[in-house]
Tab-separated table of C-alpha atoms in Angstrom:
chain	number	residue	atom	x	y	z
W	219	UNK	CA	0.000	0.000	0.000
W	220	UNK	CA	1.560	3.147	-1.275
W	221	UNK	CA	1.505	6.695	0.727
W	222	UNK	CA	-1.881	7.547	-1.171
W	223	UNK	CA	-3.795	4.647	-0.490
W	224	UNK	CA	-2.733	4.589	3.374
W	225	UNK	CA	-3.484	8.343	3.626
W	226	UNK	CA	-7.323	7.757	1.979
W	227	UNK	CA	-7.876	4.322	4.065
W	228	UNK	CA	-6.749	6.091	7.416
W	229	UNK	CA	-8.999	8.907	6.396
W	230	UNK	CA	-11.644	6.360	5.658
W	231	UNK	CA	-11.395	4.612	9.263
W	232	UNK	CA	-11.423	7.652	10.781
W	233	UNK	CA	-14.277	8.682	9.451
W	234	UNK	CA	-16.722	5.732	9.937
W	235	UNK	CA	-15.506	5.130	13.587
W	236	UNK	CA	-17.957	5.342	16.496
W	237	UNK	CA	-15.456	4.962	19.253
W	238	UNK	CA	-11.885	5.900	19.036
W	239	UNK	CA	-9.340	3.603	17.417
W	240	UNK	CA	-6.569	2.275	18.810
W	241	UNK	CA	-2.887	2.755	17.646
W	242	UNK	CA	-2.315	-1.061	17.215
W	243	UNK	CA	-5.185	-1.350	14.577
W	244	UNK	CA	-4.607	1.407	12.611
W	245	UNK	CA	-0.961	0.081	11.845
W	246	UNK	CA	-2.579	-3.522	11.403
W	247	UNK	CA	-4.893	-2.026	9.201
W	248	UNK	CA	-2.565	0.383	7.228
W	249	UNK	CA	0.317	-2.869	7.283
W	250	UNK	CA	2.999	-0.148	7.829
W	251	UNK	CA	5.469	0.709	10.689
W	252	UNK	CA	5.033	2.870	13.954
W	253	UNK	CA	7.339	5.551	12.570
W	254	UNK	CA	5.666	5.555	9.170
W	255	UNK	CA	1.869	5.867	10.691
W	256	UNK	CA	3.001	8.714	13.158
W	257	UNK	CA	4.052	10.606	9.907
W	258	UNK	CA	0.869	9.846	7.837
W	259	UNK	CA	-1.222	10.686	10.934
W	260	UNK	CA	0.911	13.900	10.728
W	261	UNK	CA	-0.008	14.440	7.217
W	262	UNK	CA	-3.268	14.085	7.424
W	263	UNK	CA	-4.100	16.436	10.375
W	264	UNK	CA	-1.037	18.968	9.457
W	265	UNK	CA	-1.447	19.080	5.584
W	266	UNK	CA	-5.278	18.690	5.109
W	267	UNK	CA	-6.624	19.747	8.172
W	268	UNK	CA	-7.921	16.602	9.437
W	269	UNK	CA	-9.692	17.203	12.793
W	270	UNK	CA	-8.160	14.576	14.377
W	271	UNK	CA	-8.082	14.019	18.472
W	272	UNK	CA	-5.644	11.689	19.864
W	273	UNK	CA	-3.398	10.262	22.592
W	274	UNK	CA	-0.140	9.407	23.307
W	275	UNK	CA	2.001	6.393	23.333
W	276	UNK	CA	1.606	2.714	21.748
W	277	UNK	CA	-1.365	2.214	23.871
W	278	UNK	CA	-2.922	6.093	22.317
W	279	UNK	CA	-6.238	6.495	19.983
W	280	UNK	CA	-7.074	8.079	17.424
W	281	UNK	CA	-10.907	9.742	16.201
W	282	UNK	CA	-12.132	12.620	14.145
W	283	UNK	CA	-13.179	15.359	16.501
W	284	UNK	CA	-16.859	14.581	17.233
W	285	UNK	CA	-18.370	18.368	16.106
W	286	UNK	CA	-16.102	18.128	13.118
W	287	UNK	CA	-16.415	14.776	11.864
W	288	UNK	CA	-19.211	14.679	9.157
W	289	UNK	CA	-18.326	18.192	7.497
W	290	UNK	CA	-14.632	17.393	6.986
W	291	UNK	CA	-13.284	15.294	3.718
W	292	UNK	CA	-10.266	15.187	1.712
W	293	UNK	CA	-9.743	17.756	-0.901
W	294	UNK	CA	-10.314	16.611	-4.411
W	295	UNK	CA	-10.954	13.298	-5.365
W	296	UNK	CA	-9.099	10.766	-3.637
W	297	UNK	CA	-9.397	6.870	-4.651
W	298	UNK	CA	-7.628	3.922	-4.287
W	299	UNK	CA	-5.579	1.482	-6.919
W	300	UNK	CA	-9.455	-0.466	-6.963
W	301	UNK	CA	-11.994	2.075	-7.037
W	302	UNK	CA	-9.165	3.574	-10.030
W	303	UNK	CA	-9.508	0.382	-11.787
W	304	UNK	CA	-13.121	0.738	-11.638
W	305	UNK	CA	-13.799	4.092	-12.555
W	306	UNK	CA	-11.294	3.330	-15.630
W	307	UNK	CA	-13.729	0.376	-16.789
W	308	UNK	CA	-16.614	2.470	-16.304
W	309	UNK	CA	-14.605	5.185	-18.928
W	310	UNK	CA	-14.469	2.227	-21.380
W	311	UNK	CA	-18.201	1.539	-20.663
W	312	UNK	CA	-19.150	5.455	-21.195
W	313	UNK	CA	-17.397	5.313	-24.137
W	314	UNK	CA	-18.024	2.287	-26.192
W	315	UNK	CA	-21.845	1.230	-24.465
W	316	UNK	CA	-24.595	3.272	-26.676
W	317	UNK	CA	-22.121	6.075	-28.251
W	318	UNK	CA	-24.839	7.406	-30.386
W	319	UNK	CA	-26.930	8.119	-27.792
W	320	UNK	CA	-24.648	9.307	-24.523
W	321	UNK	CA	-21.306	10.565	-26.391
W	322	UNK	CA	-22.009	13.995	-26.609
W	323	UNK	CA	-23.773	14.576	-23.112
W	324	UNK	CA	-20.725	12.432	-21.429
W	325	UNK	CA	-17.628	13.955	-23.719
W	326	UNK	CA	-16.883	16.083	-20.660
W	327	UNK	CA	-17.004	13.531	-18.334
W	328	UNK	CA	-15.273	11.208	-19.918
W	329	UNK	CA	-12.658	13.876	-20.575
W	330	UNK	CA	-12.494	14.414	-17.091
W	331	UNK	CA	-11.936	10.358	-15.950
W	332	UNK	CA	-9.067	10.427	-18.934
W	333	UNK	CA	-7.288	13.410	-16.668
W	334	UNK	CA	-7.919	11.836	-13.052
W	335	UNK	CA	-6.324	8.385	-14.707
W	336	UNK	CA	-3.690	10.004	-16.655
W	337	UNK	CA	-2.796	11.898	-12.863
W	338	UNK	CA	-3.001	9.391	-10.718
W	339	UNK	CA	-0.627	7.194	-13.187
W	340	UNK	CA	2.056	9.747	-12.925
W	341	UNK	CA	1.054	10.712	-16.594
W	342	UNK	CA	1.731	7.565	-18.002
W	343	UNK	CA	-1.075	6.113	-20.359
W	344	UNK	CA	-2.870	3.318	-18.903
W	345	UNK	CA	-3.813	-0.064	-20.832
W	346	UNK	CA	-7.650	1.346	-21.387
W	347	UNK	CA	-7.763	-0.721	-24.740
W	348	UNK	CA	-7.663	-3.878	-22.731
W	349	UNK	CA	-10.917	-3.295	-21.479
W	350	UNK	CA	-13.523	-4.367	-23.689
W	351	UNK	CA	-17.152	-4.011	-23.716
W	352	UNK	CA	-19.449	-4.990	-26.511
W	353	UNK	CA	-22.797	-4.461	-27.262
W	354	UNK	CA	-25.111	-6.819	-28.451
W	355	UNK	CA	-28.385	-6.291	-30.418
W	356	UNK	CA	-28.462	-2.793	-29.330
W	357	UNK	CA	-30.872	-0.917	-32.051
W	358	UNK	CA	-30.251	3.055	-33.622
W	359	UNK	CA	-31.460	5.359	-31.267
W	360	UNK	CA	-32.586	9.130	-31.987
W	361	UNK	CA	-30.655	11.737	-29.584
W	362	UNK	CA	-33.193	14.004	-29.642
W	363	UNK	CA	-35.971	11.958	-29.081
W	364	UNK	CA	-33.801	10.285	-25.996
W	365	UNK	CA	-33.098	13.716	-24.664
W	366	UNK	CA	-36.388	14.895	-24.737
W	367	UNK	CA	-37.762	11.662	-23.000
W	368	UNK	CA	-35.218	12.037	-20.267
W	369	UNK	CA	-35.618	15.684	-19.972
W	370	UNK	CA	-39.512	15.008	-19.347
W	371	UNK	CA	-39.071	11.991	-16.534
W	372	UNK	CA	-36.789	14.058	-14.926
W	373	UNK	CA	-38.699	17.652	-14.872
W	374	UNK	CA	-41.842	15.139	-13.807
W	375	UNK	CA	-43.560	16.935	-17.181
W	376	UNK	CA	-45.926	14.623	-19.445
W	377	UNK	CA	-44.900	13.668	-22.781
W	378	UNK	CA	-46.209	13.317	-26.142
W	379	UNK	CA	-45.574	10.879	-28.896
W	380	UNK	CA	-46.324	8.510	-31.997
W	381	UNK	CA	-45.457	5.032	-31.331
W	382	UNK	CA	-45.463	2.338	-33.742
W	383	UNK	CA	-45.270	-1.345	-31.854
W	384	UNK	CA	-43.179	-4.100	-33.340
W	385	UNK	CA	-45.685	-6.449	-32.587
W	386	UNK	CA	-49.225	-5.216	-34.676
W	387	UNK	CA	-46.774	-2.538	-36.555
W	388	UNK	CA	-49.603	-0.560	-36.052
W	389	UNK	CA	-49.096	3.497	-35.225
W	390	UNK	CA	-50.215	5.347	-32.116
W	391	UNK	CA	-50.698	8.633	-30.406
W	392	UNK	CA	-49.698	8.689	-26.691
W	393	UNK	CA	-49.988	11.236	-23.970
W	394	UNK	CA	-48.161	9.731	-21.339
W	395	UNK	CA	-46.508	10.169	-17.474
W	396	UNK	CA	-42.917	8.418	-17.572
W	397	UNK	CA	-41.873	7.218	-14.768
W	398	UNK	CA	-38.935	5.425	-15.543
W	399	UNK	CA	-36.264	5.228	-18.047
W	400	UNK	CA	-34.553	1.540	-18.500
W	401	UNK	CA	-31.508	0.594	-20.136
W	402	UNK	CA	-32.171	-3.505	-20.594
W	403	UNK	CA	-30.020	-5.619	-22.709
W	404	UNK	CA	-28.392	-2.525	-24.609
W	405	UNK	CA	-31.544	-0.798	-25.301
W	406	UNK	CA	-33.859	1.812	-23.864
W	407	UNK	CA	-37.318	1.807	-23.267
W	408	UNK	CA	-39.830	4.013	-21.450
W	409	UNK	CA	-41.689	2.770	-18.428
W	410	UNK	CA	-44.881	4.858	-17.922
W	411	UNK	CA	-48.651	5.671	-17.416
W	412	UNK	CA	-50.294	5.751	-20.508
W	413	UNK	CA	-53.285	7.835	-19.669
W	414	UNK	CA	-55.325	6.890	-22.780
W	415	UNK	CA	-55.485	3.516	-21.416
W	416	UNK	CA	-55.044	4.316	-17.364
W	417	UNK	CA	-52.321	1.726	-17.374
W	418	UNK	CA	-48.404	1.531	-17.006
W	419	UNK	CA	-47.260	0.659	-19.796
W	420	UNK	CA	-43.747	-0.326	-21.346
W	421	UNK	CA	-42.104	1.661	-24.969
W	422	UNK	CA	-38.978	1.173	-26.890
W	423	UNK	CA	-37.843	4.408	-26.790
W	424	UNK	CA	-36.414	3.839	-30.617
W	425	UNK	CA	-40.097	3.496	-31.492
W	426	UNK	CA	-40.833	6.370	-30.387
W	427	UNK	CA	-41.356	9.718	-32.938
W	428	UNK	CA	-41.868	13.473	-32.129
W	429	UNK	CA	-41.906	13.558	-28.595
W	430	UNK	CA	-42.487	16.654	-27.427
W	431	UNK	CA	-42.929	18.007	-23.799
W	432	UNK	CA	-47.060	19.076	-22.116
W	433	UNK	CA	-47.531	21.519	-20.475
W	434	UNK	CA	-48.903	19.504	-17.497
W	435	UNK	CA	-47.553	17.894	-14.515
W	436	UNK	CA	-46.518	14.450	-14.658
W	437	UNK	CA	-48.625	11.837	-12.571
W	438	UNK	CA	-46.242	10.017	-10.368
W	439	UNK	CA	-47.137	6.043	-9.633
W	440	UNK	CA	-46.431	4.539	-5.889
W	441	UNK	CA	-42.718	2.185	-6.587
W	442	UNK	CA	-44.515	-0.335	-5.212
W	443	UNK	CA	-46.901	-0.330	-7.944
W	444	UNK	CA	-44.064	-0.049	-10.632
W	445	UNK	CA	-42.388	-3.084	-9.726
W	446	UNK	CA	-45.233	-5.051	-8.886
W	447	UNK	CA	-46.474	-4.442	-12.830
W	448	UNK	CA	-42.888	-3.934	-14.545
W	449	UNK	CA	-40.998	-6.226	-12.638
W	450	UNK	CA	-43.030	-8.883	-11.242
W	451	UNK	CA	-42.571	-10.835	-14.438
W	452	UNK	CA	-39.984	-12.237	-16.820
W	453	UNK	CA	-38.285	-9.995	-19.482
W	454	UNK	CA	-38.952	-6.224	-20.482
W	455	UNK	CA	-42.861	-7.455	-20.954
W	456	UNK	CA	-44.969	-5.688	-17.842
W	457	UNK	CA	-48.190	-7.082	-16.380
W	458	UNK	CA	-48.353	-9.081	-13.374
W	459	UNK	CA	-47.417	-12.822	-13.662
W	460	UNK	CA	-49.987	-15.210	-15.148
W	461	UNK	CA	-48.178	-18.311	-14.324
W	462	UNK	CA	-44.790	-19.955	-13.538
W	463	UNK	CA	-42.418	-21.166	-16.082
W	464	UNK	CA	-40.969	-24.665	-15.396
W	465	UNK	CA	-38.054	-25.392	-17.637
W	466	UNK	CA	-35.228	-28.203	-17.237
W	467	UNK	CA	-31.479	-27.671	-18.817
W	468	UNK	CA	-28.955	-30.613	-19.792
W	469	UNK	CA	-26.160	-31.145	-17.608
W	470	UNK	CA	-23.914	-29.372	-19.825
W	471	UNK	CA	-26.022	-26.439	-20.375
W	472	UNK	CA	-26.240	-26.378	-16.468
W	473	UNK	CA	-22.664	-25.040	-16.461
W	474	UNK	CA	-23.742	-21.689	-17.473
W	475	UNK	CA	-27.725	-21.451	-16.427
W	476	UNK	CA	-27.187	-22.392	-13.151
W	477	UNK	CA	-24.615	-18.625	-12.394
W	478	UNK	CA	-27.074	-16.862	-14.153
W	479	UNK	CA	-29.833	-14.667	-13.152
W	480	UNK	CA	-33.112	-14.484	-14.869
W	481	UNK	CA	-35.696	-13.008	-12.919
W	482	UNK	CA	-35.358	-11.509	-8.774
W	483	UNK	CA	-37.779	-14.437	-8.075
W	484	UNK	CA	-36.685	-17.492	-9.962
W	485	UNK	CA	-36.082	-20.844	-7.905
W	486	UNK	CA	-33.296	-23.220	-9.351
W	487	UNK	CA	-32.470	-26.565	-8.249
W	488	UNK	CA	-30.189	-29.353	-9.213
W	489	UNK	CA	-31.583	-32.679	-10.133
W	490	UNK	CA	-29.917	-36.151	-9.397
W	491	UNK	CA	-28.767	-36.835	-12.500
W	492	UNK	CA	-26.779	-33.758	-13.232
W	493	UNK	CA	-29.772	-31.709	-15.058
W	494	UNK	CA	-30.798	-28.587	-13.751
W	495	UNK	CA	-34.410	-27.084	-13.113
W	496	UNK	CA	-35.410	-23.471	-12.739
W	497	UNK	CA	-38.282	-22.039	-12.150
W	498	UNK	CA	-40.275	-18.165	-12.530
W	499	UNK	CA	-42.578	-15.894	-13.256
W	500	UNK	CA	-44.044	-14.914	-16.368
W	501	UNK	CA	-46.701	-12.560	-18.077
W	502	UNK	CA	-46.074	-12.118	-21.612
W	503	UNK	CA	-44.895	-15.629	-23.040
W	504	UNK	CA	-42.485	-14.273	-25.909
W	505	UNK	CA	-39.333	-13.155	-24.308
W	506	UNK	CA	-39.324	-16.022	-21.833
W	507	UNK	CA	-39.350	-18.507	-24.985
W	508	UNK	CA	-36.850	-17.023	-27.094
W	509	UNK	CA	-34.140	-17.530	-24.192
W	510	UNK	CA	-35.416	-20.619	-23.940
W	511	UNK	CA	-34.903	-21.435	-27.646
W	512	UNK	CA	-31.352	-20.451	-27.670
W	513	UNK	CA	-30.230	-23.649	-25.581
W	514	UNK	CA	-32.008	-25.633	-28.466
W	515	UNK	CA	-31.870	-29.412	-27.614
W	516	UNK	CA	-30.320	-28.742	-23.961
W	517	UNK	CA	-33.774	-27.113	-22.478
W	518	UNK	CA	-36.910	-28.178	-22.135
W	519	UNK	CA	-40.107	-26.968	-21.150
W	520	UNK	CA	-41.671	-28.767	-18.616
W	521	UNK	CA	-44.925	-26.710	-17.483
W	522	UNK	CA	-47.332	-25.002	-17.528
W	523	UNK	CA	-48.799	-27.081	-20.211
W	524	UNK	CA	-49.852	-23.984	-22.043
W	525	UNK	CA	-46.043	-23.028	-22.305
W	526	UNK	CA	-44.783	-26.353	-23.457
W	527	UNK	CA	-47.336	-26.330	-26.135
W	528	UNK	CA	-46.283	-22.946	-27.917
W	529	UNK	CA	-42.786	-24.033	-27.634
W	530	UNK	CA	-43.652	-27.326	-29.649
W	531	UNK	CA	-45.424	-24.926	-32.054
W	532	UNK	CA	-42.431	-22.712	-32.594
W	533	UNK	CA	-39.783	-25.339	-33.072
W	534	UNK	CA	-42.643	-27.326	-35.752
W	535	UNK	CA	-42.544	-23.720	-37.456
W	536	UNK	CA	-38.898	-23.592	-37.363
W	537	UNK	CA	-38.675	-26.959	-38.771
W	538	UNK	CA	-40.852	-26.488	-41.131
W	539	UNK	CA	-38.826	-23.788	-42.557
W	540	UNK	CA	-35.707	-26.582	-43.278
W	541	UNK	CA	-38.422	-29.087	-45.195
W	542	UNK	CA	-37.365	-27.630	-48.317
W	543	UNK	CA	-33.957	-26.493	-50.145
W	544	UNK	CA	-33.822	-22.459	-50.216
């Protein structure tokens, strides 16, 4: 642990203690010598003005002064070698995760991570193109409609808009209260009260044209009520659940379902002979089944019955489609 980091996690115990901490622990804790903790304790209450109270002697302890405690901090911005690795993948994310959307409202930002990195490595360039992170199925999304969405939720204004759903292709006019904005496998949709219908409602926001802000103060829904109807269920799809999906993977596809996590309520279990069985949730059927479909032969639907059936349905159709050359 370098001078930095021992200065910022001395700070840091400091800071969060209720009672005052012994000598002992603190140069446990910092893994440093008597001599060197005397001088950073030094530092810290000489150089930045730390208001800190202490004894005497190996047996002495140390504590922010009570009155003085919760207004002081370090100047600037202090981190250590882990929270620096994490703000630097969090640059990569800024820049590479929806660039057409976020690049020009997060330019300074990111600008502003580049200097804190290129300080705090002495001004050497750090390794930031060994961080990847790739997006997947993301669709084109229009700046100003996405600024004008956001602009609304957050000013708690009511917004306007044609929509044109993927499933009936069919075009729409909307008043609507957001209430949320979600970002859900690399694309954004709108979570709000669509007071034509007096519903919540769910919209991709790249499906959405000509929003424009009303005049008129957003209606604000309980959070209780929001995640009972957006996130009671499986997938982007709202509406409360309808039934539970029981579906069974191979033992080899068990590798990878079992460490991952598909809804906040799902139930997994291993079976004897290797296979494993999860169970969740589900309103809308289509989402849940296309997941399912990408494990092809290693997952099967066990119930409802309902379920099973429109999977045997979709993989007759998709057979169906190989009956004949191209």
């Amino acid at each position: 642990m370098d001078r930095y980091e021992r200065i910022l996690t001395l700070h840091r115990i400091l800071k969060s203690a209720r009672y005052p901490v012994p000598f002992a622990r603190l140069k446990e804790d910092l893994a440093c010598s008597r001599a060197t903790l005397y001088r950073d304790i030094a530092f810290l209450r000489d150089a930045l003005g730390a208001p800190i109270e202490s004894g005497e002697g190996e047996e002495a302890t140390f504590r922010y002064a009570a009155d003085e405690a919760e207004r002081f901090e370090l100047p600037g911005l202090w981190l250590t070698s882990e929270e620096l690795a994490a703000l630097l993948a969090l640059n990569e994310l800024l820049g590479r995760s929806d660039p057409g959307v976020l690049a020009g409202a997060l330019a300074p930002f990111r600008a502003r991570i580049e200097r804190l990195l290129s300080d705090h490595a002495s001004g050497r360039a750090l390794p930031i193109e060994r961080i990847r992170v790739l997006a997947s199925g993301s669709r084109t999304l229009d700046q100003a409609a996405f600024r004008v969405v956001a602009s609304t939720l957050l000013n708690r204004e009511r917004l306007k808009f044609r929509y044109r759903a993927r499933s009936t292709d069919a075009q729409t006019e909307r008043v609507v209260s957001p209430q949320r904005l979600a970002h859900y496998r690399d694309n954004w949709y709108l979570d709000a009260w669509d007071h034509s219908r007096d519903a919540l409602r769910s919209f991709a926001l790249d499906r959405i044209r000509e929003p424009e802000a009303v005049n008129e103060s957003a209606l604000d829904r309980e959070a209780g009520e929001l995640d009972a109807h957006l996130a009671s269920s499986y997938g982007i799809f709202s509406g409360a659940p309808k039934a539970w999906a029981t579906i069974r993977f191979s033992a080899h596809a068990a590798r990878w379902v079992a460490d991952e996590h598909w809804h906040s309520q799902q139930q997994g279990a291993r079976l004897p002979d290797g296979r494993y069985e999860l169970k969740l949730p589900y309103s809308n059927s289509r989402e849940l089944l296309m997941d399912v479909l990408k494990y092809g032969p290693d997952a099967e639907v066990v119930a409802p019955v309902s379920l099973r059936e429109e999977m045997k349905i979709l993989l007759q159709l998709a057979l169906g489609a190989y009956q004949s050359a191209p």
